[in-house]
Short mmCIF file of C-alpha atoms in Angstrom, two decimals:
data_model
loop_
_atom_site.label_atom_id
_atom_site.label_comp_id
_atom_site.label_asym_id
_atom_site.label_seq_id
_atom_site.Cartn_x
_atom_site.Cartn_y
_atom_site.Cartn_z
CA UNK A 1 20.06 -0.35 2.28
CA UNK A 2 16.38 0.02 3.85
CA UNK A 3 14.87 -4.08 2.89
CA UNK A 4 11.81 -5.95 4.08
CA UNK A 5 12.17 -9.44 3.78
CA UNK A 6 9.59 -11.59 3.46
CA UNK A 7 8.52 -15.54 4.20
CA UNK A 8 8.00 -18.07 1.17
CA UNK A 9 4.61 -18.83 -0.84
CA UNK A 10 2.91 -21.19 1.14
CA UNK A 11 -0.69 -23.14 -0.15
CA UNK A 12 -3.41 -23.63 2.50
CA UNK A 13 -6.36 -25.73 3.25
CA UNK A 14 -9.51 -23.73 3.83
CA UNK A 15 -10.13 -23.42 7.73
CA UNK A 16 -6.12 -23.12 8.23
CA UNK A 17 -4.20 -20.55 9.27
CA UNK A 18 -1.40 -18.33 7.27
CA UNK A 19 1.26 -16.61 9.26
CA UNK A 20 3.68 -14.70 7.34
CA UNK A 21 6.98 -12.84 8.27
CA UNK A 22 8.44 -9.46 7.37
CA UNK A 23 11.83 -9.00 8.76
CA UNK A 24 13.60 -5.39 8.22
CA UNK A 25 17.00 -4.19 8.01
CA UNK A 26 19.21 -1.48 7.22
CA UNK A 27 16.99 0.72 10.09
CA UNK A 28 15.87 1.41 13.17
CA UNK A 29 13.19 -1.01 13.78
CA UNK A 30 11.54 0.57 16.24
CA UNK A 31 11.07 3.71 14.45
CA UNK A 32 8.79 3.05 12.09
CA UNK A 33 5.37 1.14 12.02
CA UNK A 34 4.54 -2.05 9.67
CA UNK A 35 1.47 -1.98 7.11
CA UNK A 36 0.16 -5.19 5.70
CA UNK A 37 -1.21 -4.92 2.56
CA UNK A 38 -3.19 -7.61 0.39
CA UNK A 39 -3.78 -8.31 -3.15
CA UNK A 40 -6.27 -11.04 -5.08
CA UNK A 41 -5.21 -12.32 -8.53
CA UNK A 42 -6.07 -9.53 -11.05
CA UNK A 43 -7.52 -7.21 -8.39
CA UNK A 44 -6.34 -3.91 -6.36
CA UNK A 45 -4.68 -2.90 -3.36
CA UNK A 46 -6.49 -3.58 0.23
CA UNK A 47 -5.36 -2.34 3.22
CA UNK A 48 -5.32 -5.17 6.20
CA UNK A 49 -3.75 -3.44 8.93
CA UNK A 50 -0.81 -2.29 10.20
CA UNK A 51 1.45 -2.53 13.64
CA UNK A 52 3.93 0.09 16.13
CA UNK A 53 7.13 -1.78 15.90
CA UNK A 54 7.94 0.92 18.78
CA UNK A 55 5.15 -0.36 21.52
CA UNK A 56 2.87 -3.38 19.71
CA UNK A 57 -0.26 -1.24 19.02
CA UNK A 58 -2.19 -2.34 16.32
CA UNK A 59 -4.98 -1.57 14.07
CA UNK A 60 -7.12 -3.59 11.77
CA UNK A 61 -9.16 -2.87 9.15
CA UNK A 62 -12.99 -4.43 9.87
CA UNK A 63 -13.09 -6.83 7.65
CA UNK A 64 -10.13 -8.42 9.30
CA UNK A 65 -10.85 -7.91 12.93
CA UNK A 66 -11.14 -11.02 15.05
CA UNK A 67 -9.39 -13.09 12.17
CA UNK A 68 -6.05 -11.39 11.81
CA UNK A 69 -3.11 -10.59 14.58
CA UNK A 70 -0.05 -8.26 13.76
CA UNK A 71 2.79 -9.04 16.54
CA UNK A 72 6.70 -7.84 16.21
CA UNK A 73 9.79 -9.04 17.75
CA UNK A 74 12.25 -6.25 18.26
CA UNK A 75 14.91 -8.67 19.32
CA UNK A 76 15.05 -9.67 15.47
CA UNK A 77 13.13 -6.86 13.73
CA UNK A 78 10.83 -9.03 12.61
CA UNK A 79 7.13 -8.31 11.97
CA UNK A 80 4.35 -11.53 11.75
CA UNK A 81 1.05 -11.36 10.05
CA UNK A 82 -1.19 -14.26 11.37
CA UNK A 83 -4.55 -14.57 9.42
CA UNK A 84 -7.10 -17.45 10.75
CA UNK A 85 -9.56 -19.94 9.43
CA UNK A 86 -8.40 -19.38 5.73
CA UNK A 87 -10.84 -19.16 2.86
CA UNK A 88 -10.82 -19.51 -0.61
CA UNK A 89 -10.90 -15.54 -0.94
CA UNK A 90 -7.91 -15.33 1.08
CA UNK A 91 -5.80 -16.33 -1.57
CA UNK A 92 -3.98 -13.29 -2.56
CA UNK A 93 -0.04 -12.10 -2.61
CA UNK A 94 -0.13 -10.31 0.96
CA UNK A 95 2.52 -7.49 0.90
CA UNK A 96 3.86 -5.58 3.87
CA UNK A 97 5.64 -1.96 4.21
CA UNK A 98 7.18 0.53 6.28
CA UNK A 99 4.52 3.23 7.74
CA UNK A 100 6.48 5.75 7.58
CA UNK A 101 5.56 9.76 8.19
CA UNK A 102 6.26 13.33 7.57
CA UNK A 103 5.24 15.77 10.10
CA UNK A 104 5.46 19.74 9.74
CA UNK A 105 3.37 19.48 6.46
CA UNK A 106 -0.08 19.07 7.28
CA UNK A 107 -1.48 19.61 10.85
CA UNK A 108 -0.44 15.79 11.87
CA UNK A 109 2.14 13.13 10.40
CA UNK A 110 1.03 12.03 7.07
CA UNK A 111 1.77 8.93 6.81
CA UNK A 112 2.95 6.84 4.15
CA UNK A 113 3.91 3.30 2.74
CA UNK A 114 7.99 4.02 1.40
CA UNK A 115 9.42 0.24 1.27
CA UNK A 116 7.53 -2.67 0.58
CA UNK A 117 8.76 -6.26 1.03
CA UNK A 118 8.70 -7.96 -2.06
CA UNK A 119 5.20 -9.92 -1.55
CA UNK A 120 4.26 -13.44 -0.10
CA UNK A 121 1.88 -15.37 -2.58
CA UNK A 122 -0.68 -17.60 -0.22
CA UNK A 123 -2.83 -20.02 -1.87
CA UNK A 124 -6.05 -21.44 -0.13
CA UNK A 125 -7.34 -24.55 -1.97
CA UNK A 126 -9.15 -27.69 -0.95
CA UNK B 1 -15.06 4.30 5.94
CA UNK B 2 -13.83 6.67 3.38
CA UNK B 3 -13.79 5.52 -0.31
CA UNK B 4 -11.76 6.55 -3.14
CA UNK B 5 -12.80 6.13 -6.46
CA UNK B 6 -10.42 6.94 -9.54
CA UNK B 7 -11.01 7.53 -13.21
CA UNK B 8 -10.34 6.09 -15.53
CA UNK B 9 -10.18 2.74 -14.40
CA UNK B 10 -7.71 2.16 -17.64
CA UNK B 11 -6.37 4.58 -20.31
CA UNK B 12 -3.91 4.27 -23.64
CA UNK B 13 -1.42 6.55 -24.71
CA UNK B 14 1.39 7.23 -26.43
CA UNK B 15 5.14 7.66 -24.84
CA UNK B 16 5.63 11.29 -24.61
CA UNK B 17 1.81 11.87 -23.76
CA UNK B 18 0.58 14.12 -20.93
CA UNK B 19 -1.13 11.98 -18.46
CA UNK B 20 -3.96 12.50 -15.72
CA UNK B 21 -5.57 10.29 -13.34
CA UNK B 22 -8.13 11.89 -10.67
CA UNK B 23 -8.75 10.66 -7.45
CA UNK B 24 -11.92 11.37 -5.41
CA UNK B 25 -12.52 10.79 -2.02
CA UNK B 26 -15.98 10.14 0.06
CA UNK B 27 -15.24 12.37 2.53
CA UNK B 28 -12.78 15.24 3.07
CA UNK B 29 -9.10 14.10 3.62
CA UNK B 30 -7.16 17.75 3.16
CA UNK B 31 -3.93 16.61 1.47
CA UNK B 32 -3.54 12.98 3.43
CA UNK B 33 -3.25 11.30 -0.59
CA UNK B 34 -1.04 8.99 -1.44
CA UNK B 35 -0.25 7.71 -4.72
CA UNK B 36 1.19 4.18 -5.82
CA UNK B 37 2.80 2.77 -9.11
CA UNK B 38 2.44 -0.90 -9.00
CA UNK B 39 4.36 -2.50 -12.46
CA UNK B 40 2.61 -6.30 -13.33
CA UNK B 41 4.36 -9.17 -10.47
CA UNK B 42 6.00 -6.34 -8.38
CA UNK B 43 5.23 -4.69 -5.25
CA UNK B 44 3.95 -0.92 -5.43
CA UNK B 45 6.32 2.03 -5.34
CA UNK B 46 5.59 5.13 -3.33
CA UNK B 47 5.57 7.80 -5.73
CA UNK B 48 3.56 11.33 -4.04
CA UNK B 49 3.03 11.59 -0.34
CA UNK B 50 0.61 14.44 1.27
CA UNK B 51 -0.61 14.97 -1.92
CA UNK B 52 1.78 17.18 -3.69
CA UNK B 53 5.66 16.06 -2.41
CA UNK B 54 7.57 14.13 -4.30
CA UNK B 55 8.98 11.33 -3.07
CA UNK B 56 13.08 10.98 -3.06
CA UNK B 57 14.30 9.56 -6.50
CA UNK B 58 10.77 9.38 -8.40
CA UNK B 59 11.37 11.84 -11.92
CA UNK B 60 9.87 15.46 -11.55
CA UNK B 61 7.83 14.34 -14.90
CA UNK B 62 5.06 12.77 -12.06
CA UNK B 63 3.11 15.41 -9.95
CA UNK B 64 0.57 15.23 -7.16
CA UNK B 65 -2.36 18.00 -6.60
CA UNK B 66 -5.38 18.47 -4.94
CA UNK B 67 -6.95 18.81 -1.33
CA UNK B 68 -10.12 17.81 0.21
CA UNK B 69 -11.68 15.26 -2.30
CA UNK B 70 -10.19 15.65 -5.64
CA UNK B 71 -7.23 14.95 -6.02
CA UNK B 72 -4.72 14.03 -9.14
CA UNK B 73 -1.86 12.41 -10.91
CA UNK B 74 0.07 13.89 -13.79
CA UNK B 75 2.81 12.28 -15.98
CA UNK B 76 4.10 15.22 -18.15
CA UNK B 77 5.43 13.39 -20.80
CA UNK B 78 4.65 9.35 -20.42
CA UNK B 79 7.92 6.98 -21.13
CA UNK B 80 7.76 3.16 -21.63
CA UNK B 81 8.96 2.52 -18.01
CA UNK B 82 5.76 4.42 -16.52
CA UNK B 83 3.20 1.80 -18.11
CA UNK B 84 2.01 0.41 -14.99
CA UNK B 85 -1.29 0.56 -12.77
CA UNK B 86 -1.37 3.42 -10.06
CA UNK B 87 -3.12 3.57 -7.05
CA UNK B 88 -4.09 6.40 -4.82
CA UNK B 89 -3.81 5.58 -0.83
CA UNK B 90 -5.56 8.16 1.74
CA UNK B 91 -4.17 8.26 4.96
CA UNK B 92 -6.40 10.45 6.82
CA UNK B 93 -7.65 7.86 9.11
CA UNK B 94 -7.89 4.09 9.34
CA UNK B 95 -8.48 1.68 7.19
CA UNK B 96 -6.18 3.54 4.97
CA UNK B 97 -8.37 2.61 2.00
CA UNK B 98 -7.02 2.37 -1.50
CA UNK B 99 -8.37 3.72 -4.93
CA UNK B 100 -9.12 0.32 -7.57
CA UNK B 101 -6.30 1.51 -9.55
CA UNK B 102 -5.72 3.12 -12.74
CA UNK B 103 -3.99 0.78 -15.73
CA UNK B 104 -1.64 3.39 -18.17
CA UNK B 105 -1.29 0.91 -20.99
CA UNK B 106 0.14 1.20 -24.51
CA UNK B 107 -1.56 3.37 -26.98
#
């Protein structure tokens, strides 16, 4: 059975820092990539980022660039999410999910989000 | 960045109803669409990858269509399970921007 497990809620003072951990089972870790995904009480989907469990490479949406890090540890097929100097608007349930792809359909992989860890709630309040 | 905006934010209807949602892109994405079903305090479900395939286990009652930058969602016949928000994804490039989600709720 394919699972992402995540870390516990955790509640934050603005200016802190949130790490979270995914850690995956039931597949080849190094297979697949690692998306993290955020979302704000009552609001939509938004894409952070996401990580190559095979070699470390990483990519970042803007908005997070220079505030978040994505690292793996293959030795325990876990994934971390590391978000700095925390601010009210960071509180959100942050989400993340295996990248995975289909190639032969469309001119490149298409990728996709298939299993999705079942959602860390962080809480940034004074 | 690309942006995808989907309509209606929010519809009712009735189980057994013939739903569509309709997803437009910014920019040209071919068939790299990706739709979501996210049910309320639970983490979203893959249901349509590259626009059109199915993905394993999700009832043939939900299809994906479309290429370039309209793209859409159809529940054939709507049951109470499939009252949820859904979200299309693109994954042409990165950031790998999401819809703001369409709400199916009780007619």
């Amino acid at each position: 059975q394919v699972l992402l497990m995540q870390s516990e809620s955790e509640v934050k003072k603005p200016g802190a820092s949130l790490k979270v951990s995914c850690e995956a089972s039931g597949y080849t870790f190094t297979n697949f990539g690692v998306t993290w995904v955020r979302q704000a009480p009552g609001q939509g989907l938004e894409w952070m980022g996401r990580i190559s469990a095979y070699n470390g490479n990483t990519d970042y949406a803007p908005k997070f660039r220079g505030r978040v890090t994505m690292t793996r540890d293959t030795s325990t097929s876990t994934v971390y999410m590391e978000l700095r100097r925390l601010r009210s608007d960071d509180t959100a349930v942050y989400f993340c999910a295996r990248d995975g792809a289909v190639a032969g359909v469309l001119p490149r992989p298409a990728h996709y989000m298939d299993v999705w860890g079942q959602g860390t709630t962080a809480i940034v309040s004074s | 960045d690309i942006q995808l905006t989907q309509s209606p934010s929010s519809l009712s209807a009735s189980v057994g109803d013939r739903v569509t949602i309709t997803c437009r892109s910014s920019h040209t994405i071919s068939s790299f669409l990706n739709w979501y079903q996210q049910r309320p305090g639970k983490a979203p479900k893959l249901l349509v990858y590259a626009a059109s395939i199915l993905q394993s286990g999700v009832p043939s009652r939900f299809s994906g269509s479309g290429s370039g930058t309209d793209f859409t969602l159809t529940i054939s016949s709507l049951q109470p399970e499939d009252y949820a928000t859904y979200y299309c994804q693109q994954s042409y490039n990165t950031p790998r921007a999401f819809g703001q989600g369409t709400k199916v709720e009780v007619k």
